[in-house]
C-alpha cells in the first residue's frame, strides 16, 4: 500500500510539472492574446548544449516555474538538436531557424526571449547557475512589469 501511495504521489507531482510547450510561434501568439499571457521562446540545443540541459533541469522542470508558466506564459520551444535520432522535421527546423533569425541572431544557447502578442521583445535571459527558480521568477517579474 505504501508503494502504491508513493507511486501515485510521484505521478501526480510530475503531472503537475508537465509544461505545455508549443512549437508554432504564430499559434502561441494567438493563444497568448486570448489568455492575456506573455510568450516565452526558448532556444535550446537539447542534446548537445550542457547549459541548455541544466536550464531545463533546474528551472523548467521545477514546480515553481510550472506554476508561474501556467499563470503567466505561453511556452514555445525552438530546439536545435544535433544527434540524428533527435532530428526535427524539415518544417519544424525551418520554423526554428526563422525564429532564431528574428530573436536569436547571435546563436546564443540557451536563450529565452519574452515577447508580447505582436512579437515585440519584452526581455530575455540565459542560464545563470547562481539563480534558483524563485530567483528567475523575480527576474521575470522585473522584465515583464
PDB file of C-alpha atoms in Angstrom:
ATOM      1  CA  UNK A   1       0.000   0.000   0.000  1.00  0.00           C
ATOM      2  CA  UNK A   2       2.856   2.404   0.821  1.00  0.00           C
ATOM      3  CA  UNK A   3       4.423   1.730  -2.558  1.00  0.00           C
ATOM      4  CA  UNK A   4       1.160   2.428  -4.366  1.00  0.00           C
ATOM      5  CA  UNK A   5       0.719   5.697  -2.475  1.00  0.00           C
ATOM      6  CA  UNK A   6       4.321   6.696  -3.261  1.00  0.00           C
ATOM      7  CA  UNK A   7       3.878   5.937  -6.979  1.00  0.00           C
ATOM      8  CA  UNK A   8       0.607   7.854  -7.093  1.00  0.00           C
ATOM      9  CA  UNK A   9       2.198  10.852  -5.371  1.00  0.00           C
ATOM     10  CA  UNK A  10       5.164  10.744  -7.750  1.00  0.00           C
ATOM     11  CA  UNK A  11       2.840  10.570 -10.760  1.00  0.00           C
ATOM     12  CA  UNK A  12       0.712  13.485  -9.570  1.00  0.00           C
ATOM     13  CA  UNK A  13       3.764  15.596  -8.787  1.00  0.00           C
ATOM     14  CA  UNK A  14       5.297  15.005 -12.204  1.00  0.00           C
ATOM     15  CA  UNK A  15       1.943  15.592 -13.899  1.00  0.00           C
ATOM     16  CA  UNK A  16       1.693  18.979 -12.191  1.00  0.00           C
ATOM     17  CA  UNK A  17       5.114  19.939 -13.554  1.00  0.00           C
ATOM     18  CA  UNK A  18       4.230  18.930 -17.113  1.00  0.00           C
ATOM     19  CA  UNK A  19       4.668  22.025 -19.256  1.00  0.00           C
ATOM     20  CA  UNK A  20       2.564  22.757 -22.302  1.00  0.00           C
ATOM     21  CA  UNK A  21       5.246  23.534 -24.884  1.00  0.00           C
ATOM     22  CA  UNK A  22       4.110  24.870 -28.245  1.00  0.00           C
ATOM     23  CA  UNK A  23       6.155  24.500 -31.391  1.00  0.00           C
ATOM     24  CA  UNK A  24       4.493  27.142 -33.579  1.00  0.00           C
ATOM     25  CA  UNK A  25       5.115  30.790 -32.690  1.00  0.00           C
ATOM     26  CA  UNK A  26       2.105  32.174 -34.568  1.00  0.00           C
ATOM     27  CA  UNK A  27      -0.360  29.892 -32.784  1.00  0.00           C
ATOM     28  CA  UNK A  28       1.372  30.655 -29.475  1.00  0.00           C
ATOM     29  CA  UNK A  29       0.829  34.394 -30.065  1.00  0.00           C
ATOM     30  CA  UNK A  30      -2.862  33.751 -30.756  1.00  0.00           C
ATOM     31  CA  UNK A  31      -3.238  31.730 -27.560  1.00  0.00           C
ATOM     32  CA  UNK A  32      -1.367  34.431 -25.625  1.00  0.00           C
ATOM     33  CA  UNK A  33      -3.736  37.078 -26.983  1.00  0.00           C
ATOM     34  CA  UNK A  34      -6.789  35.061 -25.945  1.00  0.00           C
ATOM     35  CA  UNK A  35      -5.424  34.355 -22.466  1.00  0.00           C
ATOM     36  CA  UNK A  36      -3.663  37.698 -21.808  1.00  0.00           C
ATOM     37  CA  UNK A  37      -0.275  35.997 -21.334  1.00  0.00           C
ATOM     38  CA  UNK A  38       3.297  36.593 -22.470  1.00  0.00           C
ATOM     39  CA  UNK A  39       5.063  34.318 -24.954  1.00  0.00           C
ATOM     40  CA  UNK A  40       8.380  32.770 -23.891  1.00  0.00           C
ATOM     41  CA  UNK A  41      10.521  31.379 -26.727  1.00  0.00           C
ATOM     42  CA  UNK A  42      13.289  29.047 -25.519  1.00  0.00           C
ATOM     43  CA  UNK A  43      16.212  28.450 -27.874  1.00  0.00           C
ATOM     44  CA  UNK A  44      17.931  25.243 -26.899  1.00  0.00           C
ATOM     45  CA  UNK A  45      20.240  22.514 -28.082  1.00  0.00           C
ATOM     46  CA  UNK A  46      18.522  19.757 -26.156  1.00  0.00           C
ATOM     47  CA  UNK A  47      21.029  17.008 -26.864  1.00  0.00           C
ATOM     48  CA  UNK A  48      24.360  18.828 -27.017  1.00  0.00           C
ATOM     49  CA  UNK A  49      24.246  22.089 -25.020  1.00  0.00           C
ATOM     50  CA  UNK A  50      25.114  21.468 -21.351  1.00  0.00           C
ATOM     51  CA  UNK A  51      23.838  24.865 -20.123  1.00  0.00           C
ATOM     52  CA  UNK A  52      20.576  24.227 -22.035  1.00  0.00           C
ATOM     53  CA  UNK A  53      20.160  20.874 -20.346  1.00  0.00           C
ATOM     54  CA  UNK A  54      20.928  22.443 -16.955  1.00  0.00           C
ATOM     55  CA  UNK A  55      18.430  25.271 -17.541  1.00  0.00           C
ATOM     56  CA  UNK A  56      15.711  22.757 -18.328  1.00  0.00           C
ATOM     57  CA  UNK A  57      16.566  20.589 -15.335  1.00  0.00           C
ATOM     58  CA  UNK A  58      16.997  23.387 -12.806  1.00  0.00           C
ATOM     59  CA  UNK A  59      14.328  25.845 -13.975  1.00  0.00           C
ATOM     60  CA  UNK A  60      11.847  24.424 -16.441  1.00  0.00           C
ATOM     61  CA  UNK A  61      11.425  21.163 -14.518  1.00  0.00           C
ATOM     62  CA  UNK A  62      10.749  22.985 -11.230  1.00  0.00           C
ATOM     63  CA  UNK A  63       7.339  23.206  -9.610  1.00  0.00           C
ATOM     64  CA  UNK A  64       7.792  26.979  -9.097  1.00  0.00           C
ATOM     65  CA  UNK A  65       8.331  27.536 -12.830  1.00  0.00           C
ATOM     66  CA  UNK A  66       5.473  25.224 -13.791  1.00  0.00           C
ATOM     67  CA  UNK A  67       3.067  27.260 -11.673  1.00  0.00           C
ATOM     68  CA  UNK A  68       4.432  30.582 -12.945  1.00  0.00           C
ATOM     69  CA  UNK A  69       4.183  29.419 -16.548  1.00  0.00           C
ATOM     70  CA  UNK A  70       0.659  28.130 -16.084  1.00  0.00           C
ATOM     71  CA  UNK A  71      -0.440  31.520 -14.766  1.00  0.00           C
ATOM     72  CA  UNK A  72       1.589  33.846 -16.999  1.00  0.00           C
ATOM     73  CA  UNK A  73       3.207  32.296 -20.058  1.00  0.00           C
ATOM     74  CA  UNK A  74       2.687  30.548 -23.343  1.00  0.00           C
ATOM     75  CA  UNK A  75       5.828  28.480 -23.943  1.00  0.00           C
ATOM     76  CA  UNK A  76       7.465  27.972 -27.330  1.00  0.00           C
ATOM     77  CA  UNK A  77      10.327  25.514 -27.769  1.00  0.00           C
ATOM     78  CA  UNK A  78      12.819  26.274 -30.545  1.00  0.00           C
ATOM     79  CA  UNK A  79      15.140  23.300 -30.335  1.00  0.00           C
ATOM     80  CA  UNK A  80      18.261  22.700 -32.400  1.00  0.00           C
ATOM     81  CA  UNK A  81      19.242  19.087 -31.690  1.00  0.00           C
ATOM     82  CA  UNK A  82      22.468  17.688 -33.084  1.00  0.00           C
ATOM     83  CA  UNK A  83      22.016  13.927 -32.982  1.00  0.00           C
ATOM     84  CA  UNK A  84      20.399  12.239 -35.944  1.00  0.00           C
ATOM     85  CA  UNK A  85      17.969  10.321 -33.701  1.00  0.00           C
ATOM     86  CA  UNK A  86      16.590  13.638 -32.367  1.00  0.00           C
ATOM     87  CA  UNK A  87      16.309  15.298 -35.770  1.00  0.00           C
ATOM     88  CA  UNK A  88      13.257  17.509 -36.249  1.00  0.00           C
ATOM     89  CA  UNK A  89      11.097  17.620 -39.345  1.00  0.00           C
ATOM     90  CA  UNK A  90      12.230  19.967 -42.121  1.00  0.00           C
ATOM     91  CA  UNK A  91       9.219  22.207 -41.469  1.00  0.00           C
ATOM     92  CA  UNK A  92       9.994  22.455 -37.734  1.00  0.00           C
ATOM     93  CA  UNK A  93      13.693  23.062 -38.402  1.00  0.00           C
ATOM     94  CA  UNK A  94      12.813  25.848 -40.869  1.00  0.00           C
ATOM     95  CA  UNK A  95      10.383  27.370 -38.348  1.00  0.00           C
ATOM     96  CA  UNK A  96      13.009  27.324 -35.593  1.00  0.00           C
ATOM     97  CA  UNK A  97      15.627  28.858 -37.903  1.00  0.00           C
ATOM     98  CA  UNK A  98      13.230  31.696 -38.838  1.00  0.00           C
ATOM     99  CA  UNK A  99      12.581  32.334 -35.129  1.00  0.00           C
ATOM    100  CA  UNK A 100      16.319  32.328 -34.441  1.00  0.00           C
ATOM    101  CA  UNK A 101      16.999  34.818 -37.240  1.00  0.00           C
ATOM    102  CA  UNK A 102      14.490  37.203 -35.635  1.00  0.00           C
ATOM    103  CA  UNK A 103      15.053  36.615 -31.914  1.00  0.00           C
ATOM    104  CA  UNK A 104      18.467  34.947 -31.582  1.00  0.00           C
ATOM    105  CA  UNK A 105      20.649  36.207 -34.445  1.00  0.00           C
ATOM    106  CA  UNK A 106      23.847  35.702 -32.401  1.00  0.00           C
ATOM    107  CA  UNK A 107      23.052  31.998 -31.935  1.00  0.00           C
ATOM    108  CA  UNK A 108      23.231  32.103 -28.134  1.00  0.00           C
ATOM    109  CA  UNK A 109      22.353  28.846 -26.370  1.00  0.00           C
ATOM    110  CA  UNK A 110      20.420  28.698 -24.199  1.00  0.00           C
ATOM    111  CA  UNK A 111      18.451  31.868 -24.732  1.00  0.00           C
ATOM    112  CA  UNK A 112      14.900  32.556 -23.615  1.00  0.00           C
ATOM    113  CA  UNK A 113      13.049  35.548 -25.057  1.00  0.00           C
ATOM    114  CA  UNK A 114       9.806  37.054 -23.773  1.00  0.00           C
ATOM    115  CA  UNK A 115       7.539  38.633 -26.405  1.00  0.00           C
ATOM    116  CA  UNK A 116       4.167  40.287 -26.360  1.00  0.00           C
ATOM    117  CA  UNK A 117       1.322  39.096 -28.596  1.00  0.00           C
ATOM    118  CA  UNK A 118       2.650  41.120 -31.539  1.00  0.00           C
ATOM    119  CA  UNK A 119       6.111  39.553 -31.254  1.00  0.00           C
ATOM    120  CA  UNK A 120       7.809  42.605 -29.699  1.00  0.00           C
ATOM    121  CA  UNK A 121      10.645  41.604 -27.343  1.00  0.00           C
ATOM    122  CA  UNK A 122       9.959  42.351 -23.671  1.00  0.00           C
ATOM    123  CA  UNK A 123      13.173  40.859 -22.270  1.00  0.00           C
ATOM    124  CA  UNK A 124      15.414  37.819 -22.314  1.00  0.00           C
ATOM    125  CA  UNK A 125      17.538  35.616 -20.094  1.00  0.00           C
ATOM    126  CA  UNK A 126      20.024  32.799 -20.279  1.00  0.00           C
ATOM    127  CA  UNK A 127      21.259  30.157 -17.871  1.00  0.00           C
ATOM    128  CA  UNK A 128      22.647  31.501 -14.599  1.00  0.00           C
ATOM    129  CA  UNK A 129      23.975  28.754 -12.339  1.00  0.00           C
ATOM    130  CA  UNK A 130      23.625  31.075  -9.315  1.00  0.00           C
ATOM    131  CA  UNK A 131      19.852  31.531  -9.745  1.00  0.00           C
ATOM    132  CA  UNK A 132      17.177  29.412  -8.128  1.00  0.00           C
ATOM    133  CA  UNK A 133      13.783  29.018  -9.820  1.00  0.00           C
ATOM    134  CA  UNK A 134      12.482  31.715  -7.463  1.00  0.00           C
ATOM    135  CA  UNK A 135      15.383  33.976  -8.489  1.00  0.00           C
ATOM    136  CA  UNK A 136      14.453  33.544 -12.136  1.00  0.00           C
ATOM    137  CA  UNK A 137      10.819  34.312 -11.350  1.00  0.00           C
ATOM    138  CA  UNK A 138      11.888  37.530  -9.601  1.00  0.00           C
ATOM    139  CA  UNK A 139      13.797  38.423 -12.784  1.00  0.00           C
ATOM    140  CA  UNK A 140      10.742  37.597 -14.928  1.00  0.00           C
ATOM    141  CA  UNK A 141       8.584  39.883 -12.835  1.00  0.00           C
ATOM    142  CA  UNK A 142      11.080  42.713 -13.304  1.00  0.00           C
ATOM    143  CA  UNK A 143      11.333  42.143 -17.060  1.00  0.00           C
ATOM    144  CA  UNK A 144       7.582  41.906 -17.548  1.00  0.00           C
ATOM    145  CA  UNK A 145       6.479  44.897 -15.452  1.00  0.00           C
TER     146      UNK A 145
END
